[in-house]
Tab-separated table of C-alpha atoms in Angstrom:
chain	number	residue	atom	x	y	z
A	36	UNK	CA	102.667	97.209	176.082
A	37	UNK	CA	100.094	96.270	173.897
A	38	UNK	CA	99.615	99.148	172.375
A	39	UNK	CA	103.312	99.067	171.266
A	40	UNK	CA	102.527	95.135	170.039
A	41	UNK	CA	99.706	96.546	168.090
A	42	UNK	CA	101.786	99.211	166.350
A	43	UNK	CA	104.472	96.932	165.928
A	44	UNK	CA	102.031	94.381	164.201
A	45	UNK	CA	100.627	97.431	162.157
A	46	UNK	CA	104.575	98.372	161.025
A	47	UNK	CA	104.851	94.713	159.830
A	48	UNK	CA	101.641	94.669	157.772
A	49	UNK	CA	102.648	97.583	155.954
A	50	UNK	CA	105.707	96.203	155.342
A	51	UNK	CA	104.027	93.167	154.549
A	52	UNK	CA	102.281	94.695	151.630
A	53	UNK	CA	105.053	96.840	150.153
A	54	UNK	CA	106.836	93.337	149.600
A	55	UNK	CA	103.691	91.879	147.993
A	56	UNK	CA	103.684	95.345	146.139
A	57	UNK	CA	106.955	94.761	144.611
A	58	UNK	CA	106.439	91.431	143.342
A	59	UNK	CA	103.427	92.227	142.295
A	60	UNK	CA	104.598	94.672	140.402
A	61	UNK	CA	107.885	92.582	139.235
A	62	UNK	CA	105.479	90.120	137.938
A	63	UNK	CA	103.421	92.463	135.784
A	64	UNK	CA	106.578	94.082	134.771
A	65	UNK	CA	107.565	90.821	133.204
A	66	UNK	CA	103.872	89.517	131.761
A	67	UNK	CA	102.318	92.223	130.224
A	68	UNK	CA	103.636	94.324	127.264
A	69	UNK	CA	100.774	96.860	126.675
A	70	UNK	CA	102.427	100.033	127.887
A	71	UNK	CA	98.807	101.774	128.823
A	72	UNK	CA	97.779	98.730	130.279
A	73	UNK	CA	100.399	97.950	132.650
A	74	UNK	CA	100.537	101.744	133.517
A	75	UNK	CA	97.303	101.394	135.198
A	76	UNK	CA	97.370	98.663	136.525
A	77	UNK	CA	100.185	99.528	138.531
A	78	UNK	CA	99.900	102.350	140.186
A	79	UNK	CA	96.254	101.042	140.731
A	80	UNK	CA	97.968	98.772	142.692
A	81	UNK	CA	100.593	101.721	144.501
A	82	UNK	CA	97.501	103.486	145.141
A	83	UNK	CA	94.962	100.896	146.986
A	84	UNK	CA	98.585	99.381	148.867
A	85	UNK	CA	99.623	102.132	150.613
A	86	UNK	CA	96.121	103.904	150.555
A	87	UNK	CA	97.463	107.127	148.809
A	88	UNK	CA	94.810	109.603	147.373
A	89	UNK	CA	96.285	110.184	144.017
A	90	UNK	CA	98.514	108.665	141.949
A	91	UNK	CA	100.263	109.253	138.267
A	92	UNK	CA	102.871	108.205	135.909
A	93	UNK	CA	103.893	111.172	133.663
A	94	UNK	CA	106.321	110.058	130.690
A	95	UNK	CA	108.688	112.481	129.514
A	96	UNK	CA	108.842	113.492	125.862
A	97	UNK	CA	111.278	111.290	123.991
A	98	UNK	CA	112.285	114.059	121.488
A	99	UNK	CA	111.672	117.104	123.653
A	100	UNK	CA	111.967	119.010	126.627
A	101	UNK	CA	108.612	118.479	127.993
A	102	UNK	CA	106.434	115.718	130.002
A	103	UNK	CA	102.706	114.814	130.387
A	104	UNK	CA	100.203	112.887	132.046
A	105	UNK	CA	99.646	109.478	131.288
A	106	UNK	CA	98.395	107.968	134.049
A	107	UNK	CA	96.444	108.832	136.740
A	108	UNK	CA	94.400	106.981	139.584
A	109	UNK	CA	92.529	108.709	142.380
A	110	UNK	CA	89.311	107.875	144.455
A	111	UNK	CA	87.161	108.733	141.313
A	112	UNK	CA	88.929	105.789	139.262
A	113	UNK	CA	91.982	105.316	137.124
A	114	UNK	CA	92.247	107.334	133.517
A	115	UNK	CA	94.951	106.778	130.648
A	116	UNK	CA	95.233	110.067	128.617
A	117	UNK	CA	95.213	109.565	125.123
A	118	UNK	CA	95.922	111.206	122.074
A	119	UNK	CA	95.947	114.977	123.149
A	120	UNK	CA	97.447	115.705	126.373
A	121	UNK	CA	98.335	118.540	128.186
A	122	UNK	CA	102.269	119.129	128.133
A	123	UNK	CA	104.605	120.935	130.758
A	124	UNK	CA	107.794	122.273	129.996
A	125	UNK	CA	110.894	120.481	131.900
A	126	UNK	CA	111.606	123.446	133.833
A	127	UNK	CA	108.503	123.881	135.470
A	128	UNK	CA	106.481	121.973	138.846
A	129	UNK	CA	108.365	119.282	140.815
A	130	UNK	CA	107.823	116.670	138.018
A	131	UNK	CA	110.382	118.829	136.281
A	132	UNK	CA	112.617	118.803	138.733
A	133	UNK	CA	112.514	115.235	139.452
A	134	UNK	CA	113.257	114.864	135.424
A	135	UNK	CA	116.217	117.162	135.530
A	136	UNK	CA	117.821	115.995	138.993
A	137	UNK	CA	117.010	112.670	138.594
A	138	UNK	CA	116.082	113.042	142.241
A	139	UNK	CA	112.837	112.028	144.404
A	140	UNK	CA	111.398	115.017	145.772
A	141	UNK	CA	108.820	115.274	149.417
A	142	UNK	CA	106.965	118.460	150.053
A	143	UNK	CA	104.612	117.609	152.863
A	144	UNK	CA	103.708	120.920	152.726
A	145	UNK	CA	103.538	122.445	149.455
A	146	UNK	CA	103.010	125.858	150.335
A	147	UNK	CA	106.917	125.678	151.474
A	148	UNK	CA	108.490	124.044	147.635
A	149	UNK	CA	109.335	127.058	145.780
A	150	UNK	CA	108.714	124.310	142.091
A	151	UNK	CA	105.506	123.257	143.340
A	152	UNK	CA	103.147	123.807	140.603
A	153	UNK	CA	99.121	124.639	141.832
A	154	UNK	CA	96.361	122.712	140.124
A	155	UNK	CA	92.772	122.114	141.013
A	156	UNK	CA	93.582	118.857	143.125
A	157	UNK	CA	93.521	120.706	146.344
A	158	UNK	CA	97.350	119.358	146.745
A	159	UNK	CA	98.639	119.948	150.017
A	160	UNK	CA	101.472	117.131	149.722
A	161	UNK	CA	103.512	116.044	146.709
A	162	UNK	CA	105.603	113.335	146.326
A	163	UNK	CA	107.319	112.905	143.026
A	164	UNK	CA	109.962	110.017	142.412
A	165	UNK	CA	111.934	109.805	139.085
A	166	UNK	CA	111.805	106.761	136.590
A	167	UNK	CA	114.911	106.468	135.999
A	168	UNK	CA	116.538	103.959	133.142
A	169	UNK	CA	120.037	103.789	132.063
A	170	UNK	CA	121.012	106.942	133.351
A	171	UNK	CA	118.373	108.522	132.113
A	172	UNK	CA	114.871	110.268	134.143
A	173	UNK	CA	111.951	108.824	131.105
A	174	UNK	CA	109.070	110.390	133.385
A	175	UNK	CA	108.006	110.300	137.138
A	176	UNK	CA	105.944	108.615	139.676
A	177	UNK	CA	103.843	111.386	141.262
A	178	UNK	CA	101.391	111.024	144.508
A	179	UNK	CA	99.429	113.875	145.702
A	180	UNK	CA	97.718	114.524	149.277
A	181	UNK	CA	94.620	116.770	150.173
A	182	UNK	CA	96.731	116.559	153.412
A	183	UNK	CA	99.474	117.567	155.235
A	184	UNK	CA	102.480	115.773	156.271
A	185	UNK	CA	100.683	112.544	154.214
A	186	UNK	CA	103.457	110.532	153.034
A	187	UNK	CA	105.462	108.720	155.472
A	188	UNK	CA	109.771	109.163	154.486
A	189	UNK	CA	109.890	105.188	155.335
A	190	UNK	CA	108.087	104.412	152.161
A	191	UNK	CA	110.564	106.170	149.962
A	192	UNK	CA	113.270	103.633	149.031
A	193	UNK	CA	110.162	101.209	148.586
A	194	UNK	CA	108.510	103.468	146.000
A	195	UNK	CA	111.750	103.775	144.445
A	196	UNK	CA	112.591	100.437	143.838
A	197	UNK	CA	108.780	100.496	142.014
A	198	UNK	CA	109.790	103.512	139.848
A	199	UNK	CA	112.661	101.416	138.754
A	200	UNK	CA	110.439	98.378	138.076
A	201	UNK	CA	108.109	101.003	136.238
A	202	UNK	CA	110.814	102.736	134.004
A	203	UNK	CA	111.552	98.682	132.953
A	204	UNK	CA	108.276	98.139	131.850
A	205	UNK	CA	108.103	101.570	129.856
A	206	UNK	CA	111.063	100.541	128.166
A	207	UNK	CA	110.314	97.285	127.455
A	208	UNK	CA	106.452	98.119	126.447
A	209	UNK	CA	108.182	100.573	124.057
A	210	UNK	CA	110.952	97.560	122.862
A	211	UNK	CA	107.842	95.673	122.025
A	212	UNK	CA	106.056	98.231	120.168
A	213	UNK	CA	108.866	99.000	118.177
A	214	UNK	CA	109.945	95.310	116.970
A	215	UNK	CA	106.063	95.060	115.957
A	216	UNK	CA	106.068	98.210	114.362
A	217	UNK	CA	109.421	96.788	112.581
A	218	UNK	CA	107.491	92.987	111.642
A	219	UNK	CA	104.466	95.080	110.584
A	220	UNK	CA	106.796	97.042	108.486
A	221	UNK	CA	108.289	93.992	106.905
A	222	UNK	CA	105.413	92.511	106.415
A	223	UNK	CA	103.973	95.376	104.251
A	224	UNK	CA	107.396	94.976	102.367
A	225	UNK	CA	106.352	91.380	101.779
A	226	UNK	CA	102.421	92.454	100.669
A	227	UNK	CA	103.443	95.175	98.375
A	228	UNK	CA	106.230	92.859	96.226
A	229	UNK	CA	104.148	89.920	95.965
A	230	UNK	CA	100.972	92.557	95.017
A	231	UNK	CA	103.583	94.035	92.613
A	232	UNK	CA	105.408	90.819	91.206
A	233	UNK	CA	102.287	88.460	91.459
A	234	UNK	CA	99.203	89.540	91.694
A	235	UNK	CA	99.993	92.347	89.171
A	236	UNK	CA	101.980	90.492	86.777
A	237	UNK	CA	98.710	87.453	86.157
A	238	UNK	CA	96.387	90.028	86.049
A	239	UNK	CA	98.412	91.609	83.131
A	240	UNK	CA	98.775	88.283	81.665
A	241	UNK	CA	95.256	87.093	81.882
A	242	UNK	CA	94.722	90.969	79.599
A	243	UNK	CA	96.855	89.746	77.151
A	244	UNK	CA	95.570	86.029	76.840
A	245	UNK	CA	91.756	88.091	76.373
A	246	UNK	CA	93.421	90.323	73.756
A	247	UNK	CA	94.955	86.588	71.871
A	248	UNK	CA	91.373	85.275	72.455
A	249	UNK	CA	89.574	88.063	70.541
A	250	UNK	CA	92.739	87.335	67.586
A	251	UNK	CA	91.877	83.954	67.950
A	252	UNK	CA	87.898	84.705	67.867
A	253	UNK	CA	88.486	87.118	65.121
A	254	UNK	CA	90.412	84.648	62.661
A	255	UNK	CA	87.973	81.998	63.286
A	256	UNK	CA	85.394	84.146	62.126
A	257	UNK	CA	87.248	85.613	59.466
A	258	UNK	CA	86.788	89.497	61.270
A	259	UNK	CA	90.419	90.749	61.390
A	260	UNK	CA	94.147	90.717	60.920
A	261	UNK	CA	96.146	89.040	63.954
A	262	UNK	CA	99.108	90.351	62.783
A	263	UNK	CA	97.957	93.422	62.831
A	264	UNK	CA	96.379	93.689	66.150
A	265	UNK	CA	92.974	94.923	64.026
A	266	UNK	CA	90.504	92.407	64.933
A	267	UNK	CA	87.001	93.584	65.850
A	268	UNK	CA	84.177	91.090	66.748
A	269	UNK	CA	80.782	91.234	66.917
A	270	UNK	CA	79.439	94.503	68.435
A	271	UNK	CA	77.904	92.759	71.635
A	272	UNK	CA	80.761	90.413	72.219
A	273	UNK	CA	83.297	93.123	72.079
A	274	UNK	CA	81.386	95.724	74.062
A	275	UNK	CA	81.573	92.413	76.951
A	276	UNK	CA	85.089	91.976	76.058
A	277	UNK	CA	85.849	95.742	76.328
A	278	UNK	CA	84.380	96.066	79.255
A	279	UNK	CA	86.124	93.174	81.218
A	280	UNK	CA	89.546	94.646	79.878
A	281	UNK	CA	88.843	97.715	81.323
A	282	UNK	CA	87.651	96.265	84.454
A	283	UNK	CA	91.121	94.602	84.312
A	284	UNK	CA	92.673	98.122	83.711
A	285	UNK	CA	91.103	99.316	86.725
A	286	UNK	CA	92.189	96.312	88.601
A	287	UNK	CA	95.839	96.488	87.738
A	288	UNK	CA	96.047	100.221	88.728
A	289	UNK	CA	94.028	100.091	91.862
A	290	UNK	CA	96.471	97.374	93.022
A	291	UNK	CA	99.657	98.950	91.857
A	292	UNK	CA	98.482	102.056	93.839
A	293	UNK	CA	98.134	99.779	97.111
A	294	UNK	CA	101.620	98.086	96.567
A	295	UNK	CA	103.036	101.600	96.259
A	296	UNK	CA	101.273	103.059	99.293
A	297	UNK	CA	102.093	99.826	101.247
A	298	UNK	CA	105.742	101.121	100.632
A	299	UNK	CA	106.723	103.467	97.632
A	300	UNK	CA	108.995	101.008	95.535
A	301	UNK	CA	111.023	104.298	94.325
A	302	UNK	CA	111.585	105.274	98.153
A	303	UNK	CA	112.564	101.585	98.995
A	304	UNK	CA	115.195	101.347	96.003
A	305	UNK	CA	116.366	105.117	95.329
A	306	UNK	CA	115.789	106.981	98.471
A	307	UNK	CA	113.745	110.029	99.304
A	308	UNK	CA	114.817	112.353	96.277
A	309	UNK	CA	113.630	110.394	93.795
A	310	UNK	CA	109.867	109.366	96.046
A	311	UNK	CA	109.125	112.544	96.719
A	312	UNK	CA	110.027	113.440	93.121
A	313	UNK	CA	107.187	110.937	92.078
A	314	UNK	CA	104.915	111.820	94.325
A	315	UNK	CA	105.212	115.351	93.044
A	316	UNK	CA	104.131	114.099	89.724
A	317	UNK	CA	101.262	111.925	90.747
A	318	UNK	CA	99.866	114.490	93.049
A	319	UNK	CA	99.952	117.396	89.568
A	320	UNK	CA	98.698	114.746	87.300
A	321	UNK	CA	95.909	114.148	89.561
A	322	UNK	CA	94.644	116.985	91.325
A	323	UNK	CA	95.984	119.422	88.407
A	324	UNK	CA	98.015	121.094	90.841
A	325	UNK	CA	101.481	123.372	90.229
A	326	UNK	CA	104.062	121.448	92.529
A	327	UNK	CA	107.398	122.088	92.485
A	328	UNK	CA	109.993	120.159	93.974
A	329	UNK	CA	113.852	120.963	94.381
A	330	UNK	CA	116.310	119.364	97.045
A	331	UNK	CA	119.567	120.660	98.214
A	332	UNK	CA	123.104	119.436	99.458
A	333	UNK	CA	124.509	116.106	99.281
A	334	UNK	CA	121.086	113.543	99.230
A	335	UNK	CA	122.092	110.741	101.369
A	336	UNK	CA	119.775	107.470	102.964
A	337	UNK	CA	117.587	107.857	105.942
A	338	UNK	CA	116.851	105.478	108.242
A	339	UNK	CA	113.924	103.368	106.390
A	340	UNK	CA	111.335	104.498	108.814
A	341	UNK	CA	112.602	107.885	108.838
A	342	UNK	CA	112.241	108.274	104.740
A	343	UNK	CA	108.784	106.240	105.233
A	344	UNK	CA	106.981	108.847	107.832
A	345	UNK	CA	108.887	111.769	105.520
A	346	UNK	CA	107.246	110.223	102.781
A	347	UNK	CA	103.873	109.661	103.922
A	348	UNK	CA	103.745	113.521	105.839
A	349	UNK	CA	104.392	114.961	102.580
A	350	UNK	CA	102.051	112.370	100.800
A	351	UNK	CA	99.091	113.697	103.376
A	352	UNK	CA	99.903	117.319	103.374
A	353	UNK	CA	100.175	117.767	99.694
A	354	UNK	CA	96.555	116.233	100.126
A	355	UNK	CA	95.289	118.221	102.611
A	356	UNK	CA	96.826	121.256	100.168
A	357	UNK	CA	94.224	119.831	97.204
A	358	UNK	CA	91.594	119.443	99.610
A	359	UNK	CA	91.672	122.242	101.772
A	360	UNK	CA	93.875	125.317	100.679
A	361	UNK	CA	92.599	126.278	97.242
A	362	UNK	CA	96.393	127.015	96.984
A	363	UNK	CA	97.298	127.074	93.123
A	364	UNK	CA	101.294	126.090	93.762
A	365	UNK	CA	102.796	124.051	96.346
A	366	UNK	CA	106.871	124.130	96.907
A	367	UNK	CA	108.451	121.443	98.492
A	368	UNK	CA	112.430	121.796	99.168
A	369	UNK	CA	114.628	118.539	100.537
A	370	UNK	CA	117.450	120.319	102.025
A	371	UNK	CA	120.053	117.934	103.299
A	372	UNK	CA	122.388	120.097	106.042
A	373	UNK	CA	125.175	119.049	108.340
A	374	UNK	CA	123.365	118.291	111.118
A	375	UNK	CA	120.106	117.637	110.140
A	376	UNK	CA	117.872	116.766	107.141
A	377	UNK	CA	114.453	119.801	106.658
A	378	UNK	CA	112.022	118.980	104.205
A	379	UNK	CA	109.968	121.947	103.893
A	380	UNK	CA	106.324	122.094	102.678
A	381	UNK	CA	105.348	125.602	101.417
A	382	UNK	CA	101.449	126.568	99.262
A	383	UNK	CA	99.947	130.011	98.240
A	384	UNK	CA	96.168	128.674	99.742
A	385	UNK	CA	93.758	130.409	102.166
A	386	UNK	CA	95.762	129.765	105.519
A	387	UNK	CA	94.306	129.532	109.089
A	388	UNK	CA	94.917	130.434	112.607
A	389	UNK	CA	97.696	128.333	113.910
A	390	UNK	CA	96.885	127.805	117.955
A	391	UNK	CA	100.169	127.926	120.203
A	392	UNK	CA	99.456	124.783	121.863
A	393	UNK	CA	98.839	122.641	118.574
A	394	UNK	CA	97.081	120.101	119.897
A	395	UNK	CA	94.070	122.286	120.164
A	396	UNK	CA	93.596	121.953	116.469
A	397	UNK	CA	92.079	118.804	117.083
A	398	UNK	CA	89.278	120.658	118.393
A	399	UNK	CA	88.462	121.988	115.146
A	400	UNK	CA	89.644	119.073	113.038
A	401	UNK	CA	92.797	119.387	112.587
A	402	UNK	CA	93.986	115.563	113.693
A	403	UNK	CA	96.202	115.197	110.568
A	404	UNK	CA	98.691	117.799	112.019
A	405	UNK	CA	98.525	116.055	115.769
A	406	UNK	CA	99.141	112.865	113.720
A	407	UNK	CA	102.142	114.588	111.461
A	408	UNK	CA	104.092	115.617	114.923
A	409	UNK	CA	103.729	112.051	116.545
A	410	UNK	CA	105.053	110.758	113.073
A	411	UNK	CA	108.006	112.800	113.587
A	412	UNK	CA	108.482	112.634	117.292
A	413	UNK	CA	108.534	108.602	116.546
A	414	UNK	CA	111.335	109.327	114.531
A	415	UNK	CA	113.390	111.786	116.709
A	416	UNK	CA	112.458	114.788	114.575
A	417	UNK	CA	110.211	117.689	115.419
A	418	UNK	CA	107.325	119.958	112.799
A	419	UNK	CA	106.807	123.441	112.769
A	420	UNK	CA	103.994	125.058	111.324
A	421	UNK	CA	103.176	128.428	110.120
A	422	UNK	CA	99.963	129.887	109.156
A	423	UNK	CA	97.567	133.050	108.700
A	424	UNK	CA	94.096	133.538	107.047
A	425	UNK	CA	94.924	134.439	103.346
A	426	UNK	CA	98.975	133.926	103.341
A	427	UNK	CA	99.349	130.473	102.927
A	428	UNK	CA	100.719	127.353	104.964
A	429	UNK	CA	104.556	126.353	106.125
A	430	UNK	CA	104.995	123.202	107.175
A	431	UNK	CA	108.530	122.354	108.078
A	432	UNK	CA	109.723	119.213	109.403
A	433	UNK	CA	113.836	118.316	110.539
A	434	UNK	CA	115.882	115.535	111.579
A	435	UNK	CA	119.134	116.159	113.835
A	436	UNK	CA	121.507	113.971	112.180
A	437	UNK	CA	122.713	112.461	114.999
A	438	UNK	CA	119.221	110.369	114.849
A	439	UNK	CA	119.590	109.096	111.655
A	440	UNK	CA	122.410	106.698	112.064
């Protein structure tokens, strides 16, 4: 009889703490924003409350068909992956069968689930449960075992009512980012038209009041011709005066190069024909390099972060090309199509081994491709890139039109 009290008290505990669990995990859900943050901290929490051995959250790609680590919390301490991660196709290891069903899935014995996937963990039990959020599986709550028959069926509906609190906070977290990314935006709208109209414009007219001071100088001292814009002072006076007109120069440029990196008037007013058309120009002009640039179908408007990370790819690979390639003619072609939008990037330079897993490139330097596919995964598109030792580089990067709407 005691014996049965003392179980019965043990039951309650438990149950107990996957209450406190929830809330706890309803209130972080609701205070913090920082998707990493919040990540770990719960399934910290899912971990030391029901005394699992490992934990994870792995997030499903938003613009493909594959899923990674982000989280994961074991004896040895809690890790956030960043930057490059390991990635798993959708049709392979319970976690992608959980994303596909939309289904929790127990093996308390591995060895007996045809989609469990080995790894060096020593898994003998898996238990994966889906994050689901309207309608939709955005990654999956995974706990692993170095034992048999280690997770208990009673805790499922609990865990799965803290998968659903965990998909909210992904989706909020990402809500968040993207309404700051959007302020951030506009406020780099705001910088670049009061660098442009303000800033800009009195610097150009404090050049012209020097230029009616050294008229005014000149007439005084009888050394030139207002009229005629022919004044010349003293040697050491207009050597000073030169030199703080050019320093002007410099000035005006400089800052009319920030306001049109903080965003490209042309691709704010005209689109992304007419930027990239620009850019084109600047990048010949200054790196004396043959670019061509042609565009096909019927140009139409992006979304404006869509034509801004377009922009800015081509900006940094036509860079990387004057840097890097010792290519001697780049070809860029906008080609607008029915169902998506492929701006292709094309040089003659030295080439180099492309890696099948891309991410490996950062290895070996190569972070400004890793940072070109986020761009275009933020934006629902994809990159492909093509390359061999001493036939060039092919960048290409698309947009499915149903994305740009």
């Amino acid at each position: 009889m005691l014996t049965e009290e003392k179980l019965e008290s043990k039951s309650l505990s438990r149950e107990a703490a996957r209450l406190r669990t929830v809330l706890e995990v309803g209130r972080k859900v609701t205070s913090i924003l920082d998707l990493d943050r919040i990540l770990t901290e719960t399934v910290r929490l899912i971990k030391d409350t029901f005394n699992y051995d490992l934990v994870s959250v792995s997030l499903r790609d938003q613009h493909e068909e594959d899923y990674f680590y982000h989280v994961v919390c074991s004896d040895s301490g809690c890790t956030c992956y960043q930057g490059v991660r390991t990635r798993r196709h959708i049709s392979i290891g319970m976690t992608g069968w959980v994303i596909r069903n939309q289904r929790t899935r127990l093996a308390n014995d591995v060895t007996q689930d045809p989609y469990f996937l080995s790894c060096e963990n020593r898994t003998e039990a898996e238990l994966d449960v889906p994050l689901n959020f309207n309608e939709t599986c955005i990654g999956v709550l995974g706990l692993e075992s170095p034992y048999l028959n280690a997770f208990n069926p009673d805790d499922i509906p609990v865990l799965e009512i803290l998968a659903d609190q965990i998909a909210i906070a992904i989706e909020n977290a990402r809500l968040t980012s993207r309404a700051r990314e959007a302020a951030i935006a506009e406020e780099r709208n705001r910088l670049a038209r009061e660098l442009h109209d303000d800033t800009v414009q009195a610097l150009a007219a404090i050049n012209r009041q020097l230029d009616l001071l050294r008229c005014d100088i000149g007439d005084r001292l009888g050394l030139g011709d207002c009229d005629t814009g022919e004044t010349v002072l003293p040697d050491p006076l207009e050597r000073r005066l030169n030199r703080v007109q050019d320093a002007l120069e410099v000035t005006i440029q400089n800052l009319r190069l920030l306001s049109r990196d903080l965003r490209p008037q042309l691709l704010q007013d005209l689109g992304l024909v007419e930027a990239l058309d620009a850019l084109v120009s600047d990048m010949t002009r200054s790196f004396k390099l043959e670019v061509a640039f042609q565009y096909k179908g019927e140009p139409h408007r992006l979304r404006p972060d869509q034509e801004l990370h377009f922009y800015r790819i081509a900006q940094e690979a036509l860079s990387n090309v004057a840097k890097h390639s010792r290519a001697s003619e780049v070809k860029l072609l906008l080609d607008f199509q029915p169902k998506e939008v492929i701006l292709n990037i094309e040089d003659n330079g030295c080439g180099f081994d492309v890696p099948e897993d891309l991410t490996k490139l950062a290895r070996t330097g190569g972070m400004g491709v890793i940072n070109m596919r986020q761009r275009m995964r933020e934006i629902g598109g994809c990159l492909l890139l093509n390359s061999s030792p001493g036939h060039g580089t092919h960048l290409m990067l698309s947009i499915p039109l149903q994305s740009i709407g």
